[in-house]
Amino acid sequence: MDLKKIETFNEKNDLEKTNKIVFEDYKSILNSNMNNEFFFKDLLVKCYEKKLIDDENLKRINYERIELLKVQLKYYTKDESSSVLEEDAEKILDGIDYTISIYLKELYEEDKRLKNLNKQNILLDKLKNEELSFMFQNGFKIIKKKREESRLLFLKVQNDKLKTDNLSYNDTIDRGMGIFFTTYNDFFTPQEAPCSIDYQLFIGDIGGDIGCVGIEYIEKYLKTLDLENEFCRNFNIQEISEVLNGYDRESEFLLINIFQLIFINSIGRIICGKNLNNLNITESDRQNIYNKLKSFSYDDLEVYFVKCSETCVDMLNIQNKELKKYMNMAASDSVKHIYNCIKLNKLEKVFISFIDDSENQFIQYIDKPKLSNSKFRAINEKIRNSVETDNKIEIIKNNIESLQDIVDMLEADCLFESEYDEYFKTLSEIEVVLLFKHMKDFDLLNICEKEWQYKFKKYLFNLNIEKYNLIVKYSEKLKII
């Protein structure tokens, strides 16, 4: 090989090495935590620090950036010579940087999708060779497109909204988000998101993005909310309401995430080997979950939860790949809190039980009609004239039905001594509860004024504790009409 060929070979080899180093530096920049709001400036600074951009290019970019600001300010003042507040000028400059960032990120995402097969430094080449005005124009087009796509997605979210009483959820969808689409300024301040969003998504940082603002924030918020709604719509709204109510009776006022509560209860049902036709987690279910998970390490618990999430996907026949991905992220995200709760054996607010409404509902009892005075006196006389206790009880059972008539009969001295006890033994459960409720007005714990009250008190205290407690419980819920 002659000397000239050797030199050419060495030059080519050196160039390949240089390109490889540049590409590796370029990759390391993009793999670092880039600031989404100021992606353009962040990229520029890091490329300059790595000496991927020289002073000449940096000066050119800064010059073009200021020229863009001048153009924007002319539009802002409608080509008048009026001055602009420094604060407003800074916001407009930030808007320029944000718009260019949108364009560069779009290229970066496309590059990632293609896995950079050509090993090109696409963004670096753009910074070196493309005018900022061109980047700005294309970024503005992308923002307009994202705005329209987000508007359509917002209409879908409104249409698919869960029928829940949670105020933060309803206010965000019904009022807070709609403000954005009527007040968003995509030309001067696209980095701002004028809206009121109180409802918290389960994965709060929307995928871990740093500085996700403006149309990107709205876009990602709506996409995530739509995924959460899609999952929740697999369940009856009454089941969802039961879970929320079980979490807190005043859940409508809390800043909670509905998806989180429903998703974790679904995982709990799967851990217990149950179907998802119902979302309730009983106390025994919770104990079962604790027994199964208490020996898990943190890493094992995370693997197990992701596996349960995949089972949930299969059971609900979920086809949406983005939702599957989000559910697995949610499963991993849940582990830290659940792991700590397992260690403390405090799972009541994690795997939620429905509230037994029967505990709080009143039982209405419609009393039978009271006997006429003449008929009541005749029956009382007949009871007194009977010698056998069984005969007395039979007369009472066949003729006296209303609570007031029973009380009047007992206070009319128709029964004596052991006859009271024999009669009380024949009472139905509801009759015992009715008499007990009546006696509470006279304070059962004080000395009874009437013999029958004393006898009835003695009868009650001779019952087993479970039966006595049931009588007390039902008497508190009973309403006599």
mmCIF file of N, CA and C in Angstrom, residues 64-185:
data_model
loop_
_atom_site.group_PDB
_atom_site.id
_atom_site.type_symbol
_atom_site.label_atom_id
_atom_site.label_comp_id
_atom_site.label_asym_id
_atom_site.label_seq_id
_atom_site.Cartn_x
_atom_site.Cartn_y
_atom_site.Cartn_z
ATOM 1 N N GLU A 64 -30.534 34.418 15.917
ATOM 2 C CA GLU A 64 -31.819 34.064 15.301
ATOM 3 C C GLU A 64 -32.944 34.043 16.342
ATOM 4 N N ARG A 65 -32.596 33.667 17.544
ATOM 5 C CA ARG A 65 -33.582 33.628 18.640
ATOM 6 C C ARG A 65 -34.072 35.041 18.948
ATOM 7 N N ILE A 66 -33.163 35.998 19.030
ATOM 8 C CA ILE A 66 -33.539 37.392 19.299
ATOM 9 C C ILE A 66 -34.329 37.973 18.129
ATOM 10 N N GLU A 67 -33.960 37.598 16.917
ATOM 11 C CA GLU A 67 -34.699 38.067 15.740
ATOM 12 C C GLU A 67 -36.138 37.542 15.770
ATOM 13 N N LEU A 68 -36.297 36.298 16.188
ATOM 14 C CA LEU A 68 -37.643 35.722 16.328
ATOM 15 C C LEU A 68 -38.449 36.487 17.365
ATOM 16 N N LEU A 69 -37.784 36.862 18.457
ATOM 17 C CA LEU A 69 -38.469 37.623 19.506
ATOM 18 C C LEU A 69 -38.950 38.968 18.954
ATOM 19 N N LYS A 70 -38.113 39.614 18.150
ATOM 20 C CA LYS A 70 -38.502 40.901 17.563
ATOM 21 C C LYS A 70 -39.759 40.753 16.707
ATOM 22 N N VAL A 71 -39.792 39.671 15.914
ATOM 23 C CA VAL A 71 -40.956 39.424 15.051
ATOM 24 C C VAL A 71 -42.204 39.195 15.898
ATOM 25 N N GLN A 72 -42.066 38.389 16.954
ATOM 26 C CA GLN A 72 -43.205 38.093 17.824
ATOM 27 C C GLN A 72 -43.711 39.347 18.537
ATOM 28 N N LEU A 73 -42.781 40.195 18.944
ATOM 29 C CA LEU A 73 -43.181 41.427 19.632
ATOM 30 C C LEU A 73 -43.923 42.376 18.692
ATOM 31 N N LYS A 74 -43.559 42.349 17.428
ATOM 32 C CA LYS A 74 -44.283 43.170 16.444
ATOM 33 C C LYS A 74 -45.728 42.688 16.322
ATOM 34 N N TYR A 75 -45.888 41.352 16.300
ATOM 35 C CA TYR A 75 -47.248 40.797 16.265
ATOM 36 C C TYR A 75 -47.997 41.143 17.558
ATOM 37 N N TYR A 76 -47.268 41.060 18.672
ATOM 38 C CA TYR A 76 -47.878 41.276 19.993
ATOM 39 C C TYR A 76 -48.391 42.706 20.133
ATOM 40 N N THR A 77 -47.611 43.657 19.622
ATOM 41 C CA THR A 77 -48.006 45.077 19.716
ATOM 42 C C THR A 77 -48.787 45.531 18.488
ATOM 43 N N LYS A 78 -49.069 44.576 17.600
ATOM 44 C CA LYS A 78 -49.796 44.879 16.346
ATOM 45 C C LYS A 78 -49.058 45.935 15.528
ATOM 46 N N ASP A 79 -47.719 45.741 15.527
ATOM 47 C CA ASP A 79 -46.811 46.577 14.724
ATOM 48 C C ASP A 79 -46.820 48.042 15.149
ATOM 49 N N GLU A 80 -47.203 48.271 16.393
ATOM 50 C CA GLU A 80 -47.134 49.629 16.919
ATOM 51 C C GLU A 80 -45.837 49.790 17.709
ATOM 52 N N SER A 81 -45.436 50.989 17.944
ATOM 53 C CA SER A 81 -44.156 51.243 18.624
ATOM 54 C C SER A 81 -44.274 51.242 20.138
ATOM 55 N N SER A 82 -45.421 50.831 20.640
ATOM 56 C CA SER A 82 -45.624 50.837 22.096
ATOM 57 C C SER A 82 -44.678 49.852 22.764
ATOM 58 N N SER A 83 -44.251 50.210 23.979
ATOM 59 C CA SER A 83 -43.310 49.362 24.710
ATOM 60 C C SER A 83 -44.017 48.148 25.285
ATOM 61 N N VAL A 84 -43.213 47.119 25.597
ATOM 62 C CA VAL A 84 -43.732 45.869 26.152
ATOM 63 C C VAL A 84 -43.095 45.654 27.516
ATOM 64 N N LEU A 85 -43.888 45.266 28.479
ATOM 65 C CA LEU A 85 -43.349 44.975 29.806
ATOM 66 C C LEU A 85 -42.300 43.873 29.711
ATOM 67 N N GLU A 86 -41.247 44.018 30.523
ATOM 68 C CA GLU A 86 -40.167 43.030 30.514
ATOM 69 C C GLU A 86 -40.706 41.629 30.816
ATOM 70 N N GLU A 87 -41.643 41.566 31.754
ATOM 71 C CA GLU A 87 -42.239 40.275 32.127
ATOM 72 C C GLU A 87 -42.945 39.628 30.933
ATOM 73 N N ASP A 88 -43.667 40.443 30.153
ATOM 74 C CA ASP A 88 -44.367 39.920 28.976
ATOM 75 C C ASP A 88 -43.379 39.471 27.905
ATOM 76 N N ALA A 89 -42.317 40.244 27.726
ATOM 77 C CA ALA A 89 -41.298 39.890 26.727
ATOM 78 C C ALA A 89 -40.633 38.562 27.080
ATOM 79 N N GLU A 90 -40.372 38.355 28.375
ATOM 80 C CA GLU A 90 -39.765 37.097 28.824
ATOM 81 C C GLU A 90 -40.695 35.915 28.565
ATOM 82 N N LYS A 91 -41.985 36.128 28.805
ATOM 83 C CA LYS A 91 -42.957 35.064 28.547
ATOM 84 C C LYS A 91 -43.015 34.716 27.059
ATOM 85 N N ILE A 92 -42.962 35.736 26.213
ATOM 86 C CA ILE A 92 -43.010 35.501 24.768
ATOM 87 C C ILE A 92 -41.745 34.776 24.303
ATOM 88 N N LEU A 93 -40.596 35.142 24.887
ATOM 89 C CA LEU A 93 -39.345 34.454 24.556
ATOM 90 C C LEU A 93 -39.402 32.993 25.009
ATOM 91 N N ASP A 94 -39.955 32.774 26.199
ATOM 92 C CA ASP A 94 -40.149 31.393 26.671
ATOM 93 C C ASP A 94 -41.073 30.627 25.727
ATOM 94 N N GLY A 95 -42.079 31.333 25.197
ATOM 95 C CA GLY A 95 -43.000 30.706 24.247
ATOM 96 C C GLY A 95 -42.295 30.283 22.970
ATOM 97 N N ILE A 96 -41.339 31.104 22.513
ATOM 98 C CA ILE A 96 -40.536 30.760 21.330
ATOM 99 C C ILE A 96 -39.720 29.501 21.601
ATOM 100 N N ASP A 97 -39.041 29.488 22.761
ATOM 101 C CA ASP A 97 -38.234 28.317 23.135
ATOM 102 C C ASP A 97 -39.098 27.061 23.245
ATOM 103 N N TYR A 98 -40.284 27.227 23.812
ATOM 104 C CA TYR A 98 -41.199 26.089 23.982
ATOM 105 C C TYR A 98 -41.649 25.556 22.622
ATOM 106 N N THR A 99 -41.977 26.452 21.705
ATOM 107 C CA THR A 99 -42.449 26.045 20.377
ATOM 108 C C THR A 99 -41.357 25.302 19.615
ATOM 109 N N ILE A 100 -40.126 25.803 19.691
ATOM 110 C CA ILE A 100 -38.994 25.119 19.051
ATOM 111 C C ILE A 100 -38.751 23.770 19.724
ATOM 112 N N SER A 101 -38.907 23.738 21.053
ATOM 113 C CA SER A 101 -38.747 22.475 21.795
ATOM 114 C C SER A 101 -39.740 21.426 21.317
ATOM 115 N N ILE A 102 -40.986 21.849 21.086
ATOM 116 C CA ILE A 102 -42.019 20.930 20.596
ATOM 117 C C ILE A 102 -41.582 20.286 19.279
ATOM 118 N N TYR A 103 -41.036 21.104 18.387
ATOM 119 C CA TYR A 103 -40.571 20.610 17.080
ATOM 120 C C TYR A 103 -39.425 19.620 17.254
ATOM 121 N N LEU A 104 -38.437 19.975 18.076
ATOM 122 C CA LEU A 104 -37.277 19.107 18.279
ATOM 123 C C LEU A 104 -37.671 17.798 18.960
ATOM 124 N N LYS A 105 -38.582 17.889 19.916
ATOM 125 C CA LYS A 105 -39.023 16.663 20.608
ATOM 126 C C LYS A 105 -39.784 15.733 19.678
ATOM 127 N N GLU A 106 -40.541 16.320 18.760
ATOM 128 C CA GLU A 106 -41.262 15.505 17.784
ATOM 129 C C GLU A 106 -40.272 14.707 16.930
ATOM 130 N N LEU A 107 -39.184 15.355 16.522
ATOM 131 C CA LEU A 107 -38.134 14.671 15.762
ATOM 132 C C LEU A 107 -37.458 13.601 16.611
ATOM 133 N N TYR A 108 -37.225 13.942 17.862
ATOM 134 C CA TYR A 108 -36.579 13.007 18.785
ATOM 135 C C TYR A 108 -37.432 11.762 18.997
ATOM 136 N N GLU A 109 -38.756 11.959 19.174
ATOM 137 C CA GLU A 109 -39.658 10.819 19.365
ATOM 138 C C GLU A 109 -39.701 9.946 18.116
ATOM 139 N N GLU A 110 -39.708 10.584 16.957
ATOM 140 C CA GLU A 110 -39.683 9.832 15.700
ATOM 141 C C GLU A 110 -38.379 9.050 15.583
ATOM 142 N N ASP A 111 -37.295 9.685 15.987
ATOM 143 C CA ASP A 111 -35.984 9.040 15.972
ATOM 144 C C ASP A 111 -35.976 7.815 16.886
ATOM 145 N N LYS A 112 -36.597 7.957 18.053
ATOM 146 C CA LYS A 112 -36.676 6.828 18.995
ATOM 147 C C LYS A 112 -37.512 5.697 18.433
ATOM 148 N N ARG A 113 -38.630 6.065 17.763
ATOM 149 C CA ARG A 113 -39.497 5.031 17.182
ATOM 150 C C ARG A 113 -38.754 4.220 16.124
ATOM 151 N N LEU A 114 -37.882 4.902 15.376
ATOM 152 C CA LEU A 114 -37.088 4.225 14.345
ATOM 153 C C LEU A 114 -35.824 3.602 14.928
ATOM 154 N N LYS A 115 -35.624 3.817 16.239
ATOM 155 C CA LYS A 115 -34.471 3.283 16.970
ATOM 156 C C LYS A 115 -33.141 3.766 16.381
ATOM 157 N N ASN A 116 -33.208 4.925 15.724
ATOM 158 C CA ASN A 116 -32.005 5.564 15.175
ATOM 159 C C ASN A 116 -31.120 4.575 14.417
ATOM 160 N N LEU A 117 -31.740 3.848 13.506
ATOM 161 C CA LEU A 117 -31.027 2.801 12.771
ATOM 162 C C LEU A 117 -29.847 3.358 11.965
ATOM 163 N N ASN A 118 -29.994 4.589 11.490
ATOM 164 C CA ASN A 118 -28.920 5.187 10.689
ATOM 165 C C ASN A 118 -27.835 5.829 11.546
ATOM 166 N N LYS A 119 -28.047 5.763 12.865
ATOM 167 C CA LYS A 119 -27.107 6.356 13.822
ATOM 168 C C LYS A 119 -26.784 7.816 13.453
ATOM 169 N N GLN A 120 -27.842 8.565 13.179
ATOM 170 C CA GLN A 120 -27.684 9.974 12.836
ATOM 171 C C GLN A 120 -27.916 10.850 14.065
ATOM 172 N N ASN A 121 -27.202 11.967 14.101
ATOM 173 C CA ASN A 121 -27.386 12.938 15.175
ATOM 174 C C ASN A 121 -28.431 13.958 14.720
ATOM 175 N N ILE A 122 -29.685 13.512 14.620
ATOM 176 C CA ILE A 122 -30.724 14.314 13.971
ATOM 177 C C ILE A 122 -30.869 15.692 14.605
ATOM 178 N N LEU A 123 -31.043 15.733 15.919
ATOM 179 C CA LEU A 123 -31.267 17.025 16.580
ATOM 180 C C LEU A 123 -30.032 17.914 16.496
ATOM 181 N N LEU A 124 -28.879 17.300 16.621
ATOM 182 C CA LEU A 124 -27.636 18.063 16.514
ATOM 183 C C LEU A 124 -27.494 18.667 15.118
ATOM 184 N N ASP A 125 -27.825 17.889 14.112
ATOM 185 C CA ASP A 125 -27.775 18.390 12.732
ATOM 186 C C ASP A 125 -28.748 19.547 12.532
ATOM 187 N N LYS A 126 -29.928 19.445 13.149
ATOM 188 C CA LYS A 126 -30.922 20.525 13.030
ATOM 189 C C LYS A 126 -30.401 21.817 13.661
ATOM 190 N N LEU A 127 -29.795 21.685 14.847
ATOM 191 C CA LEU A 127 -29.268 22.869 15.528
ATOM 192 C C LEU A 127 -28.170 23.539 14.707
ATOM 193 N N LYS A 128 -27.388 22.736 14.028
ATOM 194 C CA LYS A 128 -26.266 23.276 13.263
ATOM 195 C C LYS A 128 -26.686 23.872 11.921
ATOM 196 N N ASN A 129 -27.700 23.280 11.316
ATOM 197 C CA ASN A 129 -27.962 23.595 9.909
ATOM 198 C C ASN A 129 -29.336 24.198 9.605
ATOM 199 N N GLU A 130 -30.260 24.169 10.572
ATOM 200 C CA GLU A 130 -31.616 24.626 10.268
ATOM 201 C C GLU A 130 -31.887 25.963 10.954
ATOM 202 N N GLU A 131 -32.562 26.850 10.251
ATOM 203 C CA GLU A 131 -32.887 28.153 10.831
ATOM 204 C C GLU A 131 -33.954 28.009 11.916
ATOM 205 N N LEU A 132 -33.828 28.814 12.961
ATOM 206 C CA LEU A 132 -34.791 28.747 14.063
ATOM 207 C C LEU A 132 -36.189 29.137 13.608
ATOM 208 N N SER A 133 -36.282 30.041 12.646
ATOM 209 C CA SER A 133 -37.603 30.460 12.169
ATOM 210 C C SER A 133 -38.354 29.285 11.549
ATOM 211 N N PHE A 134 -37.606 28.403 10.866
ATOM 212 C CA PHE A 134 -38.219 27.206 10.282
ATOM 213 C C PHE A 134 -38.686 26.260 11.390
ATOM 214 N N MET A 135 -37.840 26.083 12.417
ATOM 215 C CA MET A 135 -38.209 25.235 13.562
ATOM 216 C C MET A 135 -39.453 25.787 14.256
ATOM 217 N N PHE A 136 -39.466 27.116 14.421
ATOM 218 C CA PHE A 136 -40.591 27.761 15.102
ATOM 219 C C PHE A 136 -41.897 27.551 14.329
ATOM 220 N N GLN A 137 -41.857 27.735 13.038
ATOM 221 C CA GLN A 137 -43.058 27.566 12.213
ATOM 222 C C GLN A 137 -43.592 26.138 12.296
ATOM 223 N N ASN A 138 -42.689 25.175 12.239
ATOM 224 C CA ASN A 138 -43.115 23.774 12.312
ATOM 225 C C ASN A 138 -43.589 23.398 13.713
ATOM 226 N N GLY A 139 -42.935 23.976 14.721
ATOM 227 C CA GLY A 139 -43.380 23.736 16.095
ATOM 228 C C GLY A 139 -44.776 24.276 16.327
ATOM 229 N N PHE A 140 -45.050 25.454 15.747
ATOM 230 C CA PHE A 140 -46.376 26.064 15.879
ATOM 231 C C PHE A 140 -47.449 25.186 15.233
ATOM 232 N N LYS A 141 -47.133 24.593 14.087
ATOM 233 C CA LYS A 141 -48.074 23.684 13.417
ATOM 234 C C LYS A 141 -48.366 22.463 14.291
ATOM 235 N N ILE A 142 -47.329 21.945 14.928
ATOM 236 C CA ILE A 142 -47.504 20.774 15.803
ATOM 237 C C ILE A 142 -48.388 21.131 16.996
ATOM 238 N N ILE A 143 -48.168 22.318 17.568
ATOM 239 C CA ILE A 143 -48.978 22.770 18.708
ATOM 240 C C ILE A 143 -50.442 22.896 18.309
ATOM 241 N N LYS A 144 -50.696 23.476 17.134
ATOM 242 C CA LYS A 144 -52.080 23.612 16.652
ATOM 243 C C LYS A 144 -52.735 22.240 16.505
ATOM 244 N N LYS A 145 -51.976 21.302 15.984
ATOM 245 C CA LYS A 145 -52.492 19.942 15.801
ATOM 246 C C LYS A 145 -52.788 19.292 17.152
ATOM 247 N N LYS A 146 -51.868 19.437 18.100
ATOM 248 C CA LYS A 146 -52.062 18.869 19.436
ATOM 249 C C LYS A 146 -53.269 19.492 20.127
ATOM 250 N N ARG A 147 -53.441 20.786 19.911
ATOM 251 C CA ARG A 147 -54.579 21.477 20.525
ATOM 252 C C ARG A 147 -55.898 20.898 20.020
ATOM 253 N N GLU A 148 -56.010 20.688 18.720
ATOM 254 C CA GLU A 148 -57.249 20.152 18.156
ATOM 255 C C GLU A 148 -57.470 18.704 18.599
ATOM 256 N N GLU A 149 -56.415 17.907 18.611
ATOM 257 C CA GLU A 149 -56.526 16.517 19.065
ATOM 258 C C GLU A 149 -56.945 16.467 20.535
ATOM 259 N N SER A 150 -56.396 17.372 21.336
ATOM 260 C CA SER A 150 -56.749 17.425 22.759
ATOM 261 C C SER A 150 -58.188 17.879 22.954
ATOM 262 N N ARG A 151 -58.633 18.804 22.110
ATOM 263 C CA ARG A 151 -60.029 19.265 22.199
ATOM 264 C C ARG A 151 -60.997 18.109 21.930
ATOM 265 N N LEU A 152 -60.689 17.307 20.924
ATOM 266 C CA LEU A 152 -61.542 16.160 20.596
ATOM 267 C C LEU A 152 -61.490 15.109 21.707
ATOM 268 N N LEU A 153 -60.299 14.922 22.274
ATOM 269 C CA LEU A 153 -60.171 13.964 23.376
ATOM 270 C C LEU A 153 -60.930 14.458 24.602
ATOM 271 N N PHE A 154 -60.911 15.763 24.830
ATOM 272 C CA PHE A 154 -61.657 16.343 25.950
ATOM 273 C C PHE A 154 -63.154 16.082 25.798
ATOM 274 N N LEU A 155 -63.668 16.213 24.586
ATOM 275 C CA LEU A 155 -65.085 15.916 24.332
ATOM 276 C C LEU A 155 -65.382 14.453 24.632
ATOM 277 N N LYS A 156 -64.445 13.573 24.300
ATOM 278 C CA LYS A 156 -64.610 12.141 24.593
ATOM 279 C C LYS A 156 -64.625 11.896 26.102
ATOM 280 N N VAL A 157 -63.704 12.548 26.808
ATOM 281 C CA VAL A 157 -63.646 12.405 28.272
ATOM 282 C C VAL A 157 -64.944 12.892 28.906
ATOM 283 N N GLN A 158 -65.466 14.008 28.412
ATOM 284 C CA GLN A 158 -66.746 14.513 28.920
ATOM 285 C C GLN A 158 -67.869 13.512 28.671
ATOM 286 N N ASN A 159 -67.872 12.932 27.491
ATOM 287 C CA ASN A 159 -68.928 11.984 27.122
ATOM 288 C C ASN A 159 -68.840 10.694 27.928
ATOM 289 N N ASP A 160 -67.607 10.277 28.253
ATOM 290 C CA ASP A 160 -67.389 9.010 28.966
ATOM 291 C C ASP A 160 -67.242 9.198 30.474
ATOM 292 N N LYS A 161 -67.532 10.377 30.957
ATOM 293 C CA LYS A 161 -67.336 10.698 32.382
ATOM 294 C C LYS A 161 -68.090 9.728 33.283
ATOM 295 N N LEU A 162 -67.432 9.304 34.358
ATOM 296 C CA LEU A 162 -68.067 8.414 35.329
ATOM 297 C C LEU A 162 -69.141 9.169 36.104
ATOM 298 N N LYS A 163 -70.214 8.485 36.421
ATOM 299 C CA LYS A 163 -71.297 9.112 37.189
ATOM 300 C C LYS A 163 -70.982 8.983 38.675
ATOM 301 N N THR A 164 -70.136 9.879 39.129
ATOM 302 C CA THR A 164 -69.688 9.862 40.521
ATOM 303 C C THR A 164 -69.996 11.200 41.175
ATOM 304 N N ASP A 165 -70.025 11.200 42.512
ATOM 305 C CA ASP A 165 -70.292 12.434 43.259
ATOM 306 C C ASP A 165 -69.015 13.177 43.631
ATOM 307 N N ASN A 166 -67.847 12.611 43.272
ATOM 308 C CA ASN A 166 -66.594 13.251 43.670
ATOM 309 C C ASN A 166 -66.457 14.629 43.027
ATOM 310 N N LEU A 167 -66.336 15.644 43.855
ATOM 311 C CA LEU A 167 -66.371 17.026 43.377
ATOM 312 C C LEU A 167 -65.157 17.398 42.538
ATOM 313 N N SER A 168 -63.957 16.961 42.948
ATOM 314 C CA SER A 168 -62.759 17.330 42.188
ATOM 315 C C SER A 168 -62.797 16.723 40.792
ATOM 316 N N TYR A 169 -63.300 15.494 40.686
ATOM 317 C CA TYR A 169 -63.432 14.828 39.377
ATOM 318 C C TYR A 169 -64.431 15.573 38.500
ATOM 319 N N ASN A 170 -65.602 15.847 39.045
ATOM 320 C CA ASN A 170 -66.653 16.516 38.267
ATOM 321 C C ASN A 170 -66.275 17.950 37.895
ATOM 322 N N ASP A 171 -65.713 18.688 38.856
ATOM 323 C CA ASP A 171 -65.357 20.085 38.585
ATOM 324 C C ASP A 171 -64.265 20.196 37.522
ATOM 325 N N THR A 172 -63.299 19.284 37.582
ATOM 326 C CA THR A 172 -62.211 19.312 36.601
ATOM 327 C C THR A 172 -62.735 19.086 35.188
ATOM 328 N N ILE A 173 -63.622 18.104 35.031
ATOM 329 C CA ILE A 173 -64.135 17.772 33.694
ATOM 330 C C ILE A 173 -65.217 18.744 33.246
ATOM 331 N N ASP A 174 -66.110 19.092 34.144
ATOM 332 C CA ASP A 174 -67.257 19.936 33.762
ATOM 333 C C ASP A 174 -66.900 21.410 33.603
ATOM 334 N N ARG A 175 -65.911 21.884 34.380
ATOM 335 C CA ARG A 175 -65.619 23.314 34.359
ATOM 336 C C ARG A 175 -64.132 23.623 34.156
ATOM 337 N N GLY A 176 -63.290 23.035 34.980
ATOM 338 C CA GLY A 176 -61.877 23.425 35.025
ATOM 339 C C GLY A 176 -61.115 23.287 33.728
ATOM 340 N N MET A 177 -61.285 22.159 33.026
ATOM 341 C CA MET A 177 -60.495 21.920 31.823
ATOM 342 C C MET A 177 -61.008 22.688 30.618
ATOM 343 N N GLY A 178 -62.301 22.902 30.561
ATOM 344 C CA GLY A 178 -62.883 23.591 29.411
ATOM 345 C C GLY A 178 -62.328 24.989 29.216
ATOM 346 N N ILE A 179 -61.890 25.604 30.321
ATOM 347 C CA ILE A 179 -61.321 26.957 30.257
ATOM 348 C C ILE A 179 -60.115 26.991 29.323
ATOM 349 N N PHE A 180 -59.343 25.908 29.332
ATOM 350 C CA PHE A 180 -58.111 25.864 28.535
ATOM 351 C C PHE A 180 -58.380 26.140 27.057
ATOM 352 N N PHE A 181 -59.408 25.489 26.526
ATOM 353 C CA PHE A 181 -59.638 25.555 25.079
ATOM 354 C C PHE A 181 -60.235 26.890 24.619
ATOM 355 N N THR A 182 -60.665 27.701 25.553
ATOM 356 C CA THR A 182 -61.184 29.028 25.185
ATOM 357 C C THR A 182 -60.175 30.140 25.462
ATOM 358 N N THR A 183 -59.168 29.859 26.280
ATOM 359 C CA THR A 183 -58.224 30.927 26.663
ATOM 360 C C THR A 183 -56.768 30.631 26.287
ATOM 361 N N TYR A 184 -56.460 29.425 25.821
ATOM 362 C CA TYR A 184 -55.072 29.052 25.509
ATOM 363 C C TYR A 184 -54.530 29.887 24.352
ATOM 364 N N ASN A 185 -53.362 30.490 24.551
ATOM 365 C CA ASN A 185 -52.720 31.307 23.520
ATOM 366 C C ASN A 185 -51.557 30.517 22.929
#
